[in-house]
PDB file of C-alpha atoms in Angstrom:
ATOM      1  CA  UNK W   1       1.197   5.659  -9.314  1.00 36.00           C
ATOM      2  CA  UNK W   2       4.463   5.101  -7.927  1.00 42.00           C
ATOM      3  CA  UNK W   3       8.265   5.086  -7.857  1.00 46.00           C
ATOM      4  CA  UNK W   4       7.841   1.159  -8.970  1.00 45.00           C
ATOM      5  CA  UNK W   5       4.960   2.144 -11.401  1.00 45.00           C
ATOM      6  CA  UNK W   6       5.574   0.681 -14.758  1.00 43.00           C
ATOM      7  CA  UNK W   7       4.442   3.774 -17.060  1.00 41.00           C
ATOM      8  CA  UNK W   8       7.105   5.313 -16.047  1.00 47.00           C
ATOM      9  CA  UNK W   9       9.877   2.607 -15.102  1.00 48.00           C
ATOM     10  CA  UNK W  10       8.690   0.135 -17.347  1.00 46.00           C
ATOM     11  CA  UNK W  11       9.476  -3.792 -16.322  1.00 41.00           C
ATOM     12  CA  UNK W  12      10.617  -4.416 -20.181  1.00 44.00           C
ATOM     13  CA  UNK W  13      13.442  -1.816 -19.612  1.00 51.00           C
ATOM     14  CA  UNK W  14      17.186  -2.285 -18.776  1.00 53.00           C
ATOM     15  CA  UNK W  15      17.758  -2.465 -14.971  1.00 70.00           C
ATOM     16  CA  UNK W  16      13.999  -3.381 -14.149  1.00 81.00           C
ATOM     17  CA  UNK W  17      15.628  -6.779 -12.860  1.00 87.00           C
ATOM     18  CA  UNK W  18      18.028  -4.661 -10.522  1.00 91.00           C
ATOM     19  CA  UNK W  19      15.468  -2.515  -9.332  1.00 91.00           C
ATOM     20  CA  UNK W  20      12.903  -5.696  -8.631  1.00 91.00           C
ATOM     21  CA  UNK W  21      15.861  -7.240  -6.050  1.00 93.00           C
ATOM     22  CA  UNK W  22      16.503  -4.035  -4.834  1.00 95.00           C
ATOM     23  CA  UNK W  23      13.175  -4.011  -3.893  1.00 95.00           C
ATOM     24  CA  UNK W  24      12.159  -7.662  -2.585  1.00 95.00           C
ATOM     25  CA  UNK W  25      15.744  -7.170  -0.389  1.00 96.00           C
ATOM     26  CA  UNK W  26      14.226  -4.211   0.930  1.00 96.00           C
ATOM     27  CA  UNK W  27      10.937  -4.719   1.617  1.00 97.00           C
ATOM     28  CA  UNK W  28      10.811  -8.620   1.615  1.00 97.00           C
ATOM     29  CA  UNK W  29      11.465  -8.615   5.518  1.00 97.00           C
ATOM     30  CA  UNK W  30       9.202  -6.342   6.626  1.00 98.00           C
ATOM     31  CA  UNK W  31       6.844  -8.287   4.500  1.00 98.00           C
ATOM     32  CA  UNK W  32       7.584 -11.445   5.875  1.00 98.00           C
ATOM     33  CA  UNK W  33       7.789 -10.397   9.647  1.00 98.00           C
ATOM     34  CA  UNK W  34       3.763  -9.955   9.252  1.00 98.00           C
ATOM     35  CA  UNK W  35       2.796 -13.363   7.141  1.00 98.00           C
ATOM     36  CA  UNK W  36       5.206 -14.909  10.389  1.00 98.00           C
ATOM     37  CA  UNK W  37       2.734 -13.126  12.703  1.00 98.00           C
ATOM     38  CA  UNK W  38      -0.190 -14.139  10.893  1.00 98.00           C
ATOM     39  CA  UNK W  39       0.127 -17.380  11.206  1.00 98.00           C
ATOM     40  CA  UNK W  40       0.689 -18.952   7.805  1.00 98.00           C
ATOM     41  CA  UNK W  41       1.506 -22.335   7.870  1.00 98.00           C
ATOM     42  CA  UNK W  42       0.205 -25.546   6.218  1.00 98.00           C
ATOM     43  CA  UNK W  43      -2.829 -25.928   4.221  1.00 98.00           C
ATOM     44  CA  UNK W  44      -3.396 -22.353   4.183  1.00 98.00           C
ATOM     45  CA  UNK W  45      -4.630 -20.761   1.080  1.00 98.00           C
ATOM     46  CA  UNK W  46      -2.975 -17.365  -0.312  1.00 98.00           C
ATOM     47  CA  UNK W  47      -3.518 -15.180  -3.030  1.00 98.00           C
ATOM     48  CA  UNK W  48      -0.718 -12.846  -4.138  1.00 97.00           C
ATOM     49  CA  UNK W  49      -1.790 -10.167  -6.203  1.00 97.00           C
ATOM     50  CA  UNK W  50       0.520  -8.441  -8.466  1.00 93.00           C
ATOM     51  CA  UNK W  51       3.109 -11.564  -8.151  1.00 87.00           C
ATOM     52  CA  UNK W  52       6.054  -9.489  -9.947  1.00 79.00           C
ATOM     53  CA  UNK W  53       9.108 -11.259  -8.414  1.00 83.00           C
ATOM     54  CA  UNK W  54       9.048 -15.206  -6.862  1.00 91.00           C
ATOM     55  CA  UNK W  55      10.150 -14.486  -3.426  1.00 95.00           C
ATOM     56  CA  UNK W  56       7.203 -13.898  -1.649  1.00 97.00           C
ATOM     57  CA  UNK W  57       5.310 -16.606  -4.050  1.00 96.00           C
ATOM     58  CA  UNK W  58       8.006 -18.911  -2.985  1.00 96.00           C
ATOM     59  CA  UNK W  59       8.002 -17.816   1.146  1.00 97.00           C
ATOM     60  CA  UNK W  60       4.221 -18.627   1.224  1.00 98.00           C
ATOM     61  CA  UNK W  61       4.349 -22.181  -0.968  1.00 97.00           C
ATOM     62  CA  UNK W  62       7.585 -23.598   1.140  1.00 97.00           C
ATOM     63  CA  UNK W  63       4.849 -22.202   4.167  1.00 98.00           C
ATOM     64  CA  UNK W  64       1.607 -23.803   2.924  1.00 98.00           C
ATOM     65  CA  UNK W  65       3.392 -27.020   1.851  1.00 98.00           C
ATOM     66  CA  UNK W  66       1.561 -29.577  -0.123  1.00 97.00           C
ATOM     67  CA  UNK W  67      -1.544 -29.149   0.850  1.00 98.00           C
ATOM     68  CA  UNK W  68      -2.369 -25.644   0.834  1.00 98.00           C
ATOM     69  CA  UNK W  69      -2.846 -23.587  -2.091  1.00 98.00           C
ATOM     70  CA  UNK W  70      -0.686 -20.504  -4.094  1.00 98.00           C
ATOM     71  CA  UNK W  71      -3.078 -18.058  -6.746  1.00 97.00           C
ATOM     72  CA  UNK W  72      -0.146 -15.515  -8.435  1.00 96.00           C
ATOM     73  CA  UNK W  73      -1.418 -12.827 -10.697  1.00 95.00           C
ATOM     74  CA  UNK W  74      -0.269 -10.448 -12.377  1.00 94.00           C
ATOM     75  CA  UNK W  75      -0.985  -8.656 -15.694  1.00 93.00           C
ATOM     76  CA  UNK W  76       1.798  -9.854 -16.595  1.00 91.00           C
ATOM     77  CA  UNK W  77       3.270 -13.532 -15.598  1.00 89.00           C
ATOM     78  CA  UNK W  78       6.545 -13.333 -17.414  1.00 87.00           C
ATOM     79  CA  UNK W  79       8.654 -12.675 -13.681  1.00 83.00           C
ATOM     80  CA  UNK W  80       6.545 -15.205 -12.050  1.00 83.00           C
ATOM     81  CA  UNK W  81       6.349 -18.304 -14.920  1.00 79.00           C
ATOM     82  CA  UNK W  82       9.506 -19.863 -13.584  1.00 81.00           C
ATOM     83  CA  UNK W  83       7.736 -20.634  -9.488  1.00 86.00           C
ATOM     84  CA  UNK W  84       4.195 -22.604 -11.381  1.00 87.00           C
ATOM     85  CA  UNK W  85       4.637 -25.573  -9.806  1.00 92.00           C
ATOM     86  CA  UNK W  86       2.593 -26.776  -7.338  1.00 95.00           C
ATOM     87  CA  UNK W  87       1.156 -25.489  -4.375  1.00 97.00           C
ATOM     88  CA  UNK W  88       2.045 -22.385  -6.997  1.00 96.00           C
ATOM     89  CA  UNK W  89      -0.601 -21.657  -9.268  1.00 96.00           C
ATOM     90  CA  UNK W  90       0.584 -18.613 -11.944  1.00 95.00           C
ATOM     91  CA  UNK W  91      -3.166 -16.818 -13.311  1.00 94.00           C
ATOM     92  CA  UNK W  92      -2.542 -14.065 -16.159  1.00 94.00           C
ATOM     93  CA  UNK W  93      -5.278 -11.755 -14.082  1.00 95.00           C
ATOM     94  CA  UNK W  94      -6.125  -7.966 -13.474  1.00 95.00           C
ATOM     95  CA  UNK W  95      -7.581  -7.036 -10.057  1.00 95.00           C
ATOM     96  CA  UNK W  96      -9.710  -4.194 -10.698  1.00 93.00           C
ATOM     97  CA  UNK W  97     -11.305  -5.636 -13.349  1.00 94.00           C
ATOM     98  CA  UNK W  98     -11.926  -9.448 -13.385  1.00 95.00           C
ATOM     99  CA  UNK W  99     -13.430 -11.361 -10.898  1.00 95.00           C
ATOM    100  CA  UNK W 100     -10.921 -13.314  -7.704  1.00 96.00           C
ATOM    101  CA  UNK W 101      -9.195 -15.708  -9.120  1.00 96.00           C
ATOM    102  CA  UNK W 102     -11.372 -17.973  -6.177  1.00 95.00           C
ATOM    103  CA  UNK W 103     -12.865 -17.320  -3.025  1.00 96.00           C
ATOM    104  CA  UNK W 104     -12.150 -18.849   0.737  1.00 98.00           C
ATOM    105  CA  UNK W 105      -9.205 -17.321   0.732  1.00 98.00           C
ATOM    106  CA  UNK W 106      -6.956 -17.223   4.208  1.00 98.00           C
ATOM    107  CA  UNK W 107      -4.476 -14.994   3.139  1.00 98.00           C
ATOM    108  CA  UNK W 108      -4.637 -12.241   0.563  1.00 98.00           C
ATOM    109  CA  UNK W 109      -1.279 -10.102  -0.563  1.00 98.00           C
ATOM    110  CA  UNK W 110      -0.031  -7.296  -2.531  1.00 98.00           C
ATOM    111  CA  UNK W 111       2.654  -5.439  -2.362  1.00 97.00           C
ATOM    112  CA  UNK W 112       3.700  -2.154  -4.415  1.00 96.00           C
ATOM    113  CA  UNK W 113       0.200  -2.916  -6.653  1.00 95.00           C
ATOM    114  CA  UNK W 114      -2.958  -1.188  -5.645  1.00 94.00           C
ATOM    115  CA  UNK W 115      -1.096   2.291  -6.594  1.00 90.00           C
ATOM    116  CA  UNK W 116      -0.936   1.790 -10.471  1.00 86.00           C
ATOM    117  CA  UNK W 117      -4.096  -0.280 -10.588  1.00 90.00           C
ATOM    118  CA  UNK W 118      -6.975   1.580 -12.797  1.00 89.00           C
ATOM    119  CA  UNK W 119      -9.618   0.773 -10.128  1.00 92.00           C
ATOM    120  CA  UNK W 120      -8.133   0.643  -6.255  1.00 93.00           C
ATOM    121  CA  UNK W 121     -11.495   0.207  -4.740  1.00 93.00           C
ATOM    122  CA  UNK W 122     -13.050  -1.978  -6.740  1.00 95.00           C
ATOM    123  CA  UNK W 123      -9.330  -4.124  -6.229  1.00 96.00           C
ATOM    124  CA  UNK W 124      -9.617  -3.978  -2.572  1.00 97.00           C
ATOM    125  CA  UNK W 125     -13.418  -4.655  -2.564  1.00 96.00           C
ATOM    126  CA  UNK W 126     -12.142  -8.260  -5.270  1.00 96.00           C
ATOM    127  CA  UNK W 127      -9.363  -9.128  -2.235  1.00 98.00           C
ATOM    128  CA  UNK W 128     -11.183  -8.454   0.602  1.00 97.00           C
ATOM    129  CA  UNK W 129     -14.276 -10.748  -1.743  1.00 96.00           C
ATOM    130  CA  UNK W 130     -12.295 -13.696  -2.153  1.00 98.00           C
ATOM    131  CA  UNK W 131     -11.523 -14.451   1.627  1.00 98.00           C
ATOM    132  CA  UNK W 132     -13.188 -16.462   3.660  1.00 98.00           C
ATOM    133  CA  UNK W 133     -14.356 -15.260   6.874  1.00 98.00           C
ATOM    134  CA  UNK W 134     -11.063 -13.722   9.575  1.00 98.00           C
ATOM    135  CA  UNK W 135      -9.206 -14.301   6.282  1.00 98.00           C
ATOM    136  CA  UNK W 136      -6.183 -11.476   6.414  1.00 98.00           C
ATOM    137  CA  UNK W 137      -6.347  -9.133   3.729  1.00 98.00           C
ATOM    138  CA  UNK W 138      -2.271  -7.350   3.664  1.00 98.00           C
ATOM    139  CA  UNK W 139      -1.264  -4.412   1.415  1.00 98.00           C
ATOM    140  CA  UNK W 140       1.951  -2.225   1.338  1.00 98.00           C
ATOM    141  CA  UNK W 141       2.801   0.121  -1.154  1.00 97.00           C
ATOM    142  CA  UNK W 142       5.337   3.307  -0.718  1.00 95.00           C
ATOM    143  CA  UNK W 143       4.377   6.610   0.606  1.00 96.00           C
ATOM    144  CA  UNK W 144       6.565   9.186  -1.161  1.00 93.00           C
ATOM    145  CA  UNK W 145       5.573  12.181   0.203  1.00 94.00           C
ATOM    146  CA  UNK W 146       5.845  11.115   4.040  1.00 93.00           C
ATOM    147  CA  UNK W 147       9.167  11.180   3.662  1.00 91.00           C
ATOM    148  CA  UNK W 148      10.728  13.102   0.285  1.00 92.00           C
ATOM    149  CA  UNK W 149      14.352  12.576   0.980  1.00 96.00           C
ATOM    150  CA  UNK W 150      16.818  10.087  -0.755  1.00 97.00           C
ATOM    151  CA  UNK W 151      19.253  11.198   1.466  1.00 97.00           C
ATOM    152  CA  UNK W 152      18.321  12.638   5.069  1.00 96.00           C
ATOM    153  CA  UNK W 153      21.091  14.152   6.053  1.00 96.00           C
ATOM    154  CA  UNK W 154      21.781  16.637   3.980  1.00 95.00           C
ATOM    155  CA  UNK W 155      25.170  18.068   4.778  1.00 95.00           C
ATOM    156  CA  UNK W 156      26.794  18.849   1.368  1.00 97.00           C
ATOM    157  CA  UNK W 157      26.694  19.451  -1.796  1.00 98.00           C
ATOM    158  CA  UNK W 158      27.033  15.289  -3.015  1.00 98.00           C
ATOM    159  CA  UNK W 159      23.739  15.534  -0.460  1.00 98.00           C
ATOM    160  CA  UNK W 160      22.108  18.235  -1.844  1.00 98.00           C
ATOM    161  CA  UNK W 161      22.050  17.368  -5.231  1.00 98.00           C
ATOM    162  CA  UNK W 162      20.703  14.138  -4.562  1.00 98.00           C
ATOM    163  CA  UNK W 163      18.049  15.476  -2.930  1.00 98.00           C
ATOM    164  CA  UNK W 164      17.388  17.656  -5.757  1.00 98.00           C
ATOM    165  CA  UNK W 165      17.029  14.373  -8.180  1.00 98.00           C
ATOM    166  CA  UNK W 166      14.049  12.810  -5.631  1.00 97.00           C
ATOM    167  CA  UNK W 167      12.570  16.356  -5.922  1.00 97.00           C
ATOM    168  CA  UNK W 168      13.002  15.693  -9.715  1.00 97.00           C
ATOM    169  CA  UNK W 169      11.674  12.073  -9.667  1.00 96.00           C
ATOM    170  CA  UNK W 170       8.669  13.519  -7.675  1.00 95.00           C
ATOM    171  CA  UNK W 171       7.673  15.770  -9.913  1.00 96.00           C
ATOM    172  CA  UNK W 172       7.669  13.295 -13.305  1.00 96.00           C
ATOM    173  CA  UNK W 173       5.849  11.163 -10.890  1.00 94.00           C
ATOM    174  CA  UNK W 174       2.801  13.874 -10.488  1.00 93.00           C
ATOM    175  CA  UNK W 175       2.721  15.017 -13.711  1.00 93.00           C
ATOM    176  CA  UNK W 176       1.763  10.842 -15.208  1.00 91.00           C
ATOM    177  CA  UNK W 177      -0.476  11.489 -11.951  1.00 90.00           C
ATOM    178  CA  UNK W 178       0.780   9.602  -9.106  1.00 90.00           C
ATOM    179  CA  UNK W 179      -0.300   9.738  -5.353  1.00 92.00           C
ATOM    180  CA  UNK W 180       2.794  10.227  -3.585  1.00 94.00           C
ATOM    181  CA  UNK W 181       0.985  10.139  -0.548  1.00 94.00           C
ATOM    182  CA  UNK W 182      -0.674   7.086  -1.180  1.00 95.00           C
ATOM    183  CA  UNK W 183       0.505   4.553   1.457  1.00 96.00           C
ATOM    184  CA  UNK W 184      -0.688   6.414   4.368  1.00 96.00           C
ATOM    185  CA  UNK W 185      -4.208   6.106   2.948  1.00 96.00           C
ATOM    186  CA  UNK W 186      -3.904   2.193   3.039  1.00 98.00           C
ATOM    187  CA  UNK W 187      -6.111   1.550   6.743  1.00 98.00           C
ATOM    188  CA  UNK W 188      -8.935   3.778   5.566  1.00 97.00           C
ATOM    189  CA  UNK W 189      -9.125   2.424   2.009  1.00 97.00           C
ATOM    190  CA  UNK W 190      -9.485  -1.625   3.717  1.00 98.00           C
ATOM    191  CA  UNK W 191     -11.751  -0.464   6.403  1.00 98.00           C
ATOM    192  CA  UNK W 192     -13.957   0.818   2.897  1.00 97.00           C
ATOM    193  CA  UNK W 193     -13.381  -2.190   2.386  1.00 97.00           C
ATOM    194  CA  UNK W 194     -15.770  -3.632   4.968  1.00 97.00           C
ATOM    195  CA  UNK W 195     -12.297  -5.231   6.393  1.00 98.00           C
ATOM    196  CA  UNK W 196     -12.159  -5.279  10.493  1.00 98.00           C
ATOM    197  CA  UNK W 197      -9.281  -4.824  13.188  1.00 98.00           C
ATOM    198  CA  UNK W 198      -7.461  -3.039  10.087  1.00 98.00           C
ATOM    199  CA  UNK W 199      -3.560  -2.196  11.229  1.00 98.00           C
ATOM    200  CA  UNK W 200      -0.927  -0.234   9.747  1.00 98.00           C
ATOM    201  CA  UNK W 201       2.723   0.343  10.559  1.00 97.00           C
ATOM    202  CA  UNK W 202       6.079   1.753   8.101  1.00 97.00           C
ATOM    203  CA  UNK W 203       9.347   1.021   7.497  1.00 97.00           C
ATOM    204  CA  UNK W 204      11.707   3.955   6.803  1.00 95.00           C
ATOM    205  CA  UNK W 205      14.659   1.844   5.280  1.00 94.00           C
ATOM    206  CA  UNK W 206      17.774   3.814   5.491  1.00 92.00           C
ATOM    207  CA  UNK W 207      21.415   3.360   4.314  1.00 92.00           C
ATOM    208  CA  UNK W 208      21.055  -0.379   3.082  1.00 92.00           C
ATOM    209  CA  UNK W 209      22.538  -1.391   0.067  1.00 94.00           C
ATOM    210  CA  UNK W 210      20.295  -2.250  -2.046  1.00 96.00           C
ATOM    211  CA  UNK W 211      18.843   1.615  -1.538  1.00 97.00           C
ATOM    212  CA  UNK W 212      21.935   2.624  -3.640  1.00 97.00           C
ATOM    213  CA  UNK W 213      20.899  -0.407  -5.818  1.00 96.00           C
ATOM    214  CA  UNK W 214      17.672   1.143  -6.721  1.00 96.00           C
ATOM    215  CA  UNK W 215      18.417   4.831  -6.923  1.00 97.00           C
ATOM    216  CA  UNK W 216      20.475   3.625  -9.329  1.00 97.00           C
ATOM    217  CA  UNK W 217      18.798   1.627 -11.220  1.00 96.00           C
ATOM    218  CA  UNK W 218      15.913   4.058 -11.018  1.00 95.00           C
ATOM    219  CA  UNK W 219      17.966   7.644 -11.995  1.00 97.00           C
ATOM    220  CA  UNK W 220      18.820   5.673 -14.889  1.00 96.00           C
ATOM    221  CA  UNK W 221      16.024   4.702 -16.271  1.00 94.00           C
ATOM    222  CA  UNK W 222      14.448   8.110 -15.448  1.00 96.00           C
ATOM    223  CA  UNK W 223      17.481   9.953 -17.230  1.00 97.00           C
ATOM    224  CA  UNK W 224      16.268  10.898 -20.717  1.00 97.00           C
ATOM    225  CA  UNK W 225      12.654  12.253 -18.723  1.00 97.00           C
ATOM    226  CA  UNK W 226      14.299  14.401 -15.882  1.00 98.00           C
ATOM    227  CA  UNK W 227      16.373  15.330 -19.160  1.00 98.00           C
ATOM    228  CA  UNK W 228      13.908  15.490 -21.530  1.00 97.00           C
ATOM    229  CA  UNK W 229      11.339  17.786 -18.812  1.00 96.00           C
ATOM    230  CA  UNK W 230      13.986  20.105 -17.850  1.00 97.00           C
ATOM    231  CA  UNK W 231      14.692  18.950 -14.285  1.00 97.00           C
ATOM    232  CA  UNK W 232      17.766  17.978 -14.768  1.00 98.00           C
ATOM    233  CA  UNK W 233      21.331  18.109 -16.856  1.00 98.00           C
ATOM    234  CA  UNK W 234      23.312  14.668 -17.888  1.00 98.00           C
ATOM    235  CA  UNK W 235      26.418  16.428 -15.998  1.00 98.00           C
ATOM    236  CA  UNK W 236      23.545  16.420 -12.864  1.00 98.00           C
ATOM    237  CA  UNK W 237      23.250  12.676 -13.447  1.00 98.00           C
ATOM    238  CA  UNK W 238      26.341  12.082 -14.037  1.00 98.00           C
ATOM    239  CA  UNK W 239      27.725  13.953 -10.930  1.00 98.00           C
ATOM    240  CA  UNK W 240      24.862  11.594  -8.392  1.00 98.00           C
ATOM    241  CA  UNK W 241      26.107   8.034 -10.521  1.00 98.00           C
ATOM    242  CA  UNK W 242      29.619   8.534  -9.344  1.00 98.00           C
ATOM    243  CA  UNK W 243      28.495   9.858  -5.915  1.00 98.00           C
ATOM    244  CA  UNK W 244      26.503   6.290  -5.203  1.00 98.00           C
ATOM    245  CA  UNK W 245      29.246   4.684  -6.928  1.00 97.00           C
ATOM    246  CA  UNK W 246      31.756   5.775  -5.006  1.00 97.00           C
ATOM    247  CA  UNK W 247      29.340   5.149  -1.643  1.00 95.00           C
ATOM    248  CA  UNK W 248      29.558   8.668   0.210  1.00 91.00           C
ATOM    249  CA  UNK W 249      26.349   8.568   0.400  1.00 97.00           C
ATOM    250  CA  UNK W 250      23.541   7.700   2.554  1.00 97.00           C
ATOM    251  CA  UNK W 251      20.481   7.275   0.793  1.00 97.00           C
ATOM    252  CA  UNK W 252      17.350   6.085   2.017  1.00 97.00           C
ATOM    253  CA  UNK W 253      14.862   4.349   1.049  1.00 93.00           C
ATOM    254  CA  UNK W 254      10.805   5.077   0.390  1.00 92.00           C
ATOM    255  CA  UNK W 255       9.085   4.301   3.322  1.00 96.00           C
ATOM    256  CA  UNK W 256       6.721   1.580   3.428  1.00 97.00           C
ATOM    257  CA  UNK W 257       3.334   0.979   4.498  1.00 98.00           C
ATOM    258  CA  UNK W 258       2.427  -2.227   5.223  1.00 98.00           C
ATOM    259  CA  UNK W 259      -1.602  -2.200   6.266  1.00 98.00           C
ATOM    260  CA  UNK W 260      -4.130  -5.250   7.312  1.00 98.00           C
ATOM    261  CA  UNK W 261      -7.193  -6.228   8.917  1.00 98.00           C
ATOM    262  CA  UNK W 262      -9.405  -9.431   9.240  1.00 98.00           C
ATOM    263  CA  UNK W 263     -12.527 -10.036   6.797  1.00 98.00           C
ATOM    264  CA  UNK W 264     -16.084 -10.002   8.840  1.00 94.00           C
TER     265      UNK W 264
END
């Protein structure tokens, strides 16, 4: 469970669309850079796990072309159904419980997925199993413990308040069983799943417009939880939202760890 977890921040809740768009704006460039580096191109067979939105699916579809295949899966495909046209196939699928939706994939990718599945180990083994020999698995997730501040430059009361509320969010997540340091474990988990030539990289967005959107929508969605848990007052939350809207905060997004490896 992470900052993006559906149990704390339901997909159907008000603001979920804005949060999803902000996450895409923050992390798509990094994801696409890795995929380009892998050489994704015409004829590739790709499995996008926990597809959620359509940005990565659409990017893959353009790259693989009519001779390729993109299987997009999630337990809730309502966000992805609009992309269901060749070469994209959308399926309802639980990566931690169901068999892979095929085999011989050149690429399997999962972003902001593994920390919120019931059985991460089984999910990774399933994804690795679906690869062809030499195929690539790319998994990406955030690590809130690696950089716990939303305002790294804590130089005044507004920044201090922002960081107190980020600490409150982390307390809520931890109380719900979140592993706040999940992202850094990805290389080890990939090796345990049998992947070879494992590498990883961290991306840490600072002061991007999408960081403000993500912070605002997140705080609005957990407002009642923060107040009920005694972690913040309504006045503090309202003051923080005003500070965000004023554009005076240098807000950081959560660091995302990208880890990848090959099937032997």
